[in-house]
Amino acid sequence: MDFKDYYATLGVAKTATAKEIKQAFRKLARKHHPDVNPGDKSAEGRFKELNEAYEVLGDPAKRKKYDELGANWRMYEQAGAAGGPGAGSDPGAWNVPFGAGAAPGGGFRTMTEEEMRDMFGDADPFSDFFHTFFGGAMGQEERGGRPRGARPRTPRQGRNVEQEIELGLEDAYHGTTRRLSITHGGEARTVDVRIPAGVSDGSRVRIPGEGEHGAGGAKSGDLYLRIRLAPHPTFERKGRDLYTRVSVPLTTAVLGGEAEVPTLSGKPLRLKIPPTTQNGQVLRLKGHGMPAVGKPNETGDLYVTINVELPRTLTPEQRALFESLKKLEGSTKHSAA
């Protein structure tokens, strides 16, 4: 049995703080996680070593015991076999990241030994060194007298999986079907997922039974798709309301008229422009926003900001008319005074 230098495994000094040890483990665990390296046996072995090292150094009591071993670990080994230090303790749980990139914000959760077996097969995920000093009298046999590597799996429901998917605003408006390739534990499969109309940025769509497979006959977990809406060149979404801009000629803004407004349905609308509409004025088209999920008859509104277009060039006739208008405005102001 070889001595395990857990400090070297994590690449930290023996004087490292608990924070430094945790940071080192997180960085290396993300790099060697099986979801990032599917089918890579060397990464799998490295991941097991990292988790074992952190199981010891990340626990103050285990770390203290490990530091006390020092060069006398052989003596402790013999004492442990005889019922001394190291006998009868529980190997505990593994602290591993969520998925390939860990949880948002670097969150971690506890993974049991059974879950480690489900991830890597029935082979014992702990080394003999760990079992001898931190796993009690299981160096040669598992609990109940079963040989290591032969313990049957405990039924356990598969974990839920979350995956981000980007949608265009048109797909969110109409709803769409996406074909996704999902890989769990080195096994890839294709799933057709229906995205309902009206989904918003950051919302989640649940697909039952498409998460990780369960163990021991238990059911699989669920797949959650987190929606990320891509920016749209014409529309901005706020809740169920949509916002857009439409340009109208100066004459239409002054005298009134109509303007064509694009919609996500693909069919443009005719918007009535009241006389003397100001630049930047906002008009509403009721019921032409986004639908509510599962309630297609409940929709938001479409708000249109008016951009008044000023002429860049003038014909002689237009200039004459504007000169007349200018004189008229001056005459009106003089009369008012």
C-alpha positions as a printed NumPy array, in Angstrom:
array([[  0.   ,   0.   ,   0.   ],
       [  1.44 ,   3.364,  -1.024],
       [  1.306,   6.541,   1.034],
       [ -0.992,   9.184,  -0.453],
       [  0.411,  12.717,  -0.46 ],
       [ -2.871,  14.595,  -0.563],
       [ -1.172,  17.99 ,  -0.457],
       [  0.785,  17.154,  -3.601],
       [ -2.377,  15.835,  -5.256],
       [ -4.066,  19.231,  -4.824],
       [ -0.855,  21.147,  -5.503],
       [ -0.873,  23.051,  -2.199],
       [  1.576,  23.458,   0.668],
       [  1.064,  21.752,   4.014],
       [  0.532,  25.217,   5.482],
       [ -2.311,  26.003,   3.042],
       [ -5.465,  27.474,   4.537],
       [ -8.846,  25.772,   4.222],
       [ -9.818,  28.403,   1.642],
       [ -6.705,  27.736,  -0.469],
       [ -7.323,  23.987,  -0.359],
       [-10.938,  24.461,  -1.43 ],
       [ -9.954,  26.778,  -4.291],
       [ -7.307,  24.351,  -5.541],
       [ -9.768,  21.463,  -5.462],
       [-12.474,  23.404,  -7.327],
       [-10.085,  24.426, -10.08 ],
       [ -8.704,  20.926, -10.638],
       [-12.085,  19.18 , -10.244],
       [-13.594,  21.316, -12.998],
       [-10.655,  20.501, -15.291],
       [-10.807,  16.726, -14.756],
       [-14.558,  16.217, -14.291],
       [-15.912,  13.246, -16.336],
       [-18.509,  15.47 , -18.03 ],
       [-15.665,  17.561, -19.455],
       [-13.584,  14.486, -20.384],
       [-16.048,  11.763, -21.484],
       [-14.376,   8.371, -21.874],
       [-10.982,   9.643, -20.642],
       [ -9.768,   7.065, -18.103],
       [ -6.772,   9.149, -17.037],
       [ -9.034,  12.09 , -16.221],
       [-11.36 ,   9.719, -14.367],
       [ -8.492,   8.446, -12.233],
       [ -7.248,  11.963, -11.584],
       [-10.76 ,  13.057, -10.572],
       [-10.986,  10.231,  -8.02 ],
       [ -7.61 ,  11.208,  -6.552],
       [ -8.664,  14.842,  -6.245],
       [-11.897,  13.979,  -4.489],
       [-10.172,  11.619,  -2.075],
       [ -7.574,  14.283,  -1.264],
       [-10.226,  16.906,  -0.641],
       [-12.324,  14.472,   1.421],
       [ -9.403,  14.341,   3.843],
       [ -7.869,  17.819,   3.661],
       [-11.263,  19.535,   3.403],
       [-12.371,  18.035,   6.725],
       [-10.58 ,  19.621,   9.739],
       [-10.714,  16.418,  11.791],
       [ -9.453,  14.188,   8.972],
       [ -6.776,  16.701,   8.049],
       [ -5.506,  16.813,  11.646],
       [ -5.347,  13.03 ,  11.753],
       [ -3.572,  12.939,   8.372],
       [ -0.995,  15.501,   9.497],
       [ -0.333,  13.466,  12.634],
       [  0.525,  10.41 ,  10.545],
       [  3.64 ,  11.965,   9.098],
       [  6.443,   9.462,   8.615],
       [  4.825,   7.061,  11.091],
       [  1.948,   6.042,   8.829],
       [  3.116,   2.412,   8.751],
       [  2.794,   2.245,  12.525],
       [ -0.69 ,   3.729,  12.361],
       [ -1.577,   1.222,   9.647],
       [ -0.725,  -1.68 ,  11.955],
       [ -2.579,  -0.088,  14.863],
       [ -5.638,   0.46 ,  12.653],
       [ -5.702,  -3.174,  11.603],
       [ -5.718,  -4.15 ,  15.263],
       [ -8.609,  -1.874,  16.127],
       [ -6.606,   1.24 ,  16.97 ],
       [ -6.67 ,   4.64 ,  15.235],
       [ -8.468,   4.446,  11.925],
       [-10.83 ,   1.609,  12.85 ],
       [-14.58 ,   1.959,  12.663],
       [-14.861,   5.424,  11.108],
       [-17.091,   6.157,   8.144],
       [-15.455,   7.056,   4.816],
       [-17.983,   9.865,   4.518],
       [-19.068,  11.511,   1.317],
       [-17.411,  13.086,  -1.669],
       [-17.542,  16.812,  -2.274],
       [-17.807,  17.263,  -6.029],
       [-18.999,  19.984,  -8.425],
       [-22.418,  20.   , -10.092],
       [-21.962,  18.877, -13.723],
       [-19.124,  19.844, -16.008],
       [-18.787,  23.451, -14.936],
       [-20.093,  23.254, -11.401],
       [-23.136,  25.158, -10.181],
       [-23.578,  28.88 , -10.846],
       [-21.31 ,  30.772,  -8.505],
       [-19.097,  27.693,  -7.972],
       [-21.586,  25.776,  -5.83 ],
       [-20.731,  22.277,  -4.601],
       [-22.797,  19.46 ,  -3.203],
       [-22.15 ,  16.212,  -1.365],
       [-21.937,  13.05 ,  -3.45 ],
       [-22.26 ,   9.718,  -1.657],
       [-20.058,   6.709,  -2.29 ],
       [-22.994,   5.066,  -4.078],
       [-23.153,   8.015,  -6.472],
       [-19.441,   7.736,  -7.142],
       [-19.964,   4.074,  -7.972],
       [-22.815,   4.996, -10.297],
       [-20.581,   7.482, -12.065],
       [-17.526,   5.239, -12.442],
       [-18.98 ,   1.735, -12.128],
       [-18.823,  -0.677,  -9.222],
       [-15.082,  -0.362,  -8.658],
       [-14.227,   1.037,  -5.225],
       [-13.608,   4.806,  -5.647],
       [-11.439,   4.939,  -2.468],
       [ -7.804,   3.882,  -2.263],
       [ -6.513,   1.296,   0.206],
       [ -4.673,   4.102,   1.989],
       [ -7.924,   6.009,   2.513],
       [ -9.783,   2.913,   3.709],
       [ -7.022,   2.023,   6.14 ],
       [ -6.82 ,   5.391,   7.861],
       [-10.19 ,   7.032,   7.198],
       [-12.536,   4.202,   6.255],
       [-12.252,   1.789,   9.171],
       [-11.753,  -1.931,   8.648],
       [-12.823,  -1.841,   5.02 ],
       [ -9.336,  -2.075,   3.595],
       [-10.066,  -5.599,   2.382],
       [-13.845,  -5.953,   2.563],
       [-16.907,  -3.771,   2.187],
       [-19.638,  -3.45 ,   4.809],
       [-21.476,  -6.731,   5.386],
       [-18.451,  -8.815,   4.432],
       [-18.83 ,  -8.291,   0.65 ],
       [-15.587,  -7.986,  -1.341],
       [-14.821,  -4.492,  -2.467],
       [-16.055,  -3.861,  -5.996],
       [-18.919,  -6.34 ,  -5.682],
       [-21.463,  -4.433,  -3.576],
       [-24.879,  -4.213,  -5.26 ],
       [-26.191,  -0.806,  -6.125],
       [-28.761,   0.86 ,  -3.921],
       [-31.793,   2.087,  -5.885],
       [-31.344,   5.81 ,  -6.44 ],
       [-33.232,   8.2  ,  -8.652],
       [-31.154,   9.867, -11.341],
       [-30.091,  13.447, -10.826],
       [-31.767,  16.312, -12.623],
       [-29.724,  18.   , -15.339],
       [-29.849,  21.632, -16.425],
       [-28.749,  22.841, -19.846],
       [-28.867,  26.299, -21.419],
       [-30.47 ,  26.841, -24.813],
       [-30.529,  30.028, -26.898],
       [-33.712,  31.057, -28.707],
       [-34.558,  33.82 , -31.127],
       [-37.488,  36.047, -30.175],
       [-39.529,  34.637, -33.068],
       [-39.128,  31.091, -31.682],
       [-40.169,  32.323, -28.238],
       [-43.226,  33.993, -29.8  ],
       [-44.413,  31.018, -31.876],
       [-42.929,  28.136, -29.874],
       [-40.539,  25.683, -31.495],
       [-39.078,  22.169, -31.406],
       [-35.369,  21.647, -30.878],
       [-33.376,  18.451, -31.328],
       [-30.769,  18.164, -28.598],
       [-27.822,  15.813, -28.162],
       [-27.435,  14.87 , -24.495],
       [-24.474,  13.001, -22.992],
       [-24.482,  11.402, -19.528],
       [-21.792,   9.048, -18.281],
       [-20.331,   8.711, -21.776],
       [-23.701,   7.708, -23.276],
       [-25.144,  10.049, -25.921],
       [-28.759,  10.247, -27.009],
       [-30.936,  12.569, -29.089],
       [-34.057,  14.198, -27.69 ],
       [-36.71 ,  16.295, -29.48 ],
       [-37.886,  19.024, -27.116],
       [-40.962,  21.201, -27.601],
       [-40.464,  24.786, -26.395],
       [-43.848,  26.403, -25.655],
       [-44.799,  29.824, -27.013],
       [-44.249,  32.716, -24.639],
       [-41.135,  31.511, -22.779],
       [-39.079,  34.323, -21.287],
       [-35.374,  34.868, -20.768],
       [-34.138,  32.824, -17.796],
       [-37.233,  30.611, -17.602],
       [-36.889,  26.811, -17.412],
       [-38.595,  24.124, -19.471],
       [-38.85 ,  20.686, -17.798],
       [-38.5  ,  17.474, -19.818],
       [-39.39 ,  14.537, -17.522],
       [-37.135,  11.489, -17.487],
       [-34.389,  12.941, -19.679],
       [-31.898,  13.598, -16.885],
       [-29.269,  11.176, -15.607],
       [-30.217,   7.506, -15.435],
       [-31.275,   6.116, -12.08 ],
       [-29.408,   3.31 , -10.328],
       [-30.739,  -0.049,  -9.199],
       [-33.913,   0.234, -11.245],
       [-34.863,   3.715,  -9.969],
       [-36.301,   6.235, -12.431],
       [-34.227,   8.781, -14.301],
       [-34.02 ,  12.433, -13.338],
       [-35.424,  15.311, -15.374],
       [-33.845,  17.638, -17.896],
       [-34.338,  21.371, -17.379],
       [-33.669,  23.741, -20.266],
       [-32.813,  27.254, -19.167],
       [-33.904,  29.723, -21.85 ],
       [-31.608,  32.497, -23.024],
       [-33.17 ,  34.874, -25.545],
       [-30.871,  36.31 , -28.191],
       [-31.055,  40.086, -28.8  ],
       [-33.447,  41.074, -31.611],
       [-32.646,  43.818, -34.146],
       [-36.222,  45.175, -34.237],
       [-37.964,  44.338, -30.97 ],
       [-37.176,  44.638, -27.281],
       [-39.093,  42.498, -24.812],
       [-40.163,  43.603, -21.332],
       [-42.313,  40.995, -19.646],
       [-45.067,  40.174, -22.136],
       [-44.854,  43.589, -23.84 ],
       [-42.83 ,  44.334, -26.969],
       [-41.221,  47.62 , -27.968],
       [-40.18 ,  48.802, -31.415],
       [-39.564,  52.03 , -33.371],
       [-41.165,  53.282, -36.588],
       [-40.139,  56.228, -38.733],
       [-42.784,  58.523, -40.281],
       [-42.396,  61.528, -42.608],
       [-42.728,  65.006, -41.139],
       [-45.937,  65.583, -43.08 ],
       [-47.539,  62.443, -41.587],
       [-46.525,  63.466, -38.079],
       [-47.982,  66.951, -38.598],
       [-51.128,  66.134, -40.552],
       [-51.78 ,  62.587, -39.334],
       [-51.979,  59.386, -41.338],
       [-50.88 ,  55.763, -41.066],
       [-47.608,  53.862, -40.651],
       [-46.748,  50.233, -41.217],
       [-45.507,  48.403, -38.116],
       [-43.695,  45.014, -38.245],
       [-44.788,  42.237, -35.879],
       [-43.321,  38.925, -34.72 ],
       [-46.272,  37.143, -36.33 ],
       [-44.853,  38.152, -39.714],
       [-47.948,  40.154, -40.675],
       [-47.438,  43.939, -40.521],
       [-50.048,  46.199, -38.924],
       [-51.369,  49.646, -39.917],
       [-50.886,  52.121, -37.083],
       [-52.955,  55.309, -37.027],
       [-50.797,  58.393, -36.53 ],
       [-52.727,  61.277, -34.914],
       [-52.127,  64.841, -36.219],
       [-49.237,  66.742, -34.574],
       [-47.609,  63.543, -33.31 ],
       [-44.33 ,  64.448, -31.633],
       [-40.957,  62.851, -32.207],
       [-40.417,  60.107, -29.589],
       [-44.136,  59.786, -28.84 ],
       [-45.164,  56.232, -27.908],
       [-48.332,  54.645, -29.306],
       [-49.81 ,  51.315, -28.215],
       [-51.118,  48.397, -30.265],
       [-53.104,  46.387, -27.745],
       [-52.801,  42.586, -27.747],
       [-49.854,  42.362, -30.156],
       [-47.152,  41.496, -27.608],
       [-45.938,  38.091, -26.376],
       [-48.378,  35.298, -25.46 ],
       [-48.477,  33.855, -21.956],
       [-47.081,  30.312, -21.655],
       [-49.967,  27.882, -21.985],
       [-52.448,  30.755, -22.478],
       [-52.287,  31.858, -26.118],
       [-55.279,  34.184, -25.707],
       [-53.487,  36.214, -23.046],
       [-51.   ,  38.513, -24.752],
       [-49.046,  41.625, -23.931],
       [-49.067,  44.837, -25.961],
       [-46.834,  46.284, -28.663],
       [-45.507,  49.783, -27.975],
       [-44.312,  51.836, -30.942],
       [-41.976,  54.816, -30.566],
       [-42.371,  57.356, -33.393],
       [-39.28 ,  58.69 , -35.112],
       [-40.194,  61.8  , -37.127],
       [-38.088,  61.997, -40.291],
       [-36.972,  65.472, -41.279],
       [-36.197,  66.08 , -44.97 ],
       [-32.506,  66.09 , -45.855],
       [-32.982,  68.025, -49.099],
       [-35.704,  70.381, -50.341],
       [-37.009,  71.102, -53.831],
       [-37.628,  74.74 , -54.718],
       [-41.355,  74.187, -54.28 ],
       [-40.878,  72.604, -50.839],
       [-38.596,  75.436, -49.756],
       [-41.176,  77.984, -50.848],
       [-43.854,  76.203, -48.839],
       [-41.664,  76.07 , -45.729],
       [-40.843,  79.777, -46.153],
       [-44.577,  80.487, -46.296],
       [-45.1  ,  78.351, -43.187],
       [-42.323,  80.256, -41.427],
       [-43.951,  83.597, -42.26 ],
       [-47.282,  82.249, -41.079],
       [-45.789,  81.108, -37.776],
       [-44.153,  84.51 , -37.33 ],
       [-47.407,  86.274, -38.08 ],
       [-49.253,  84.058, -35.581],
       [-46.745,  84.801, -32.833],
       [-46.904,  88.582, -33.56 ],
       [-50.696,  88.516, -33.386],
       [-50.628,  86.579, -30.113],
       [-48.265,  89.157, -28.613]])
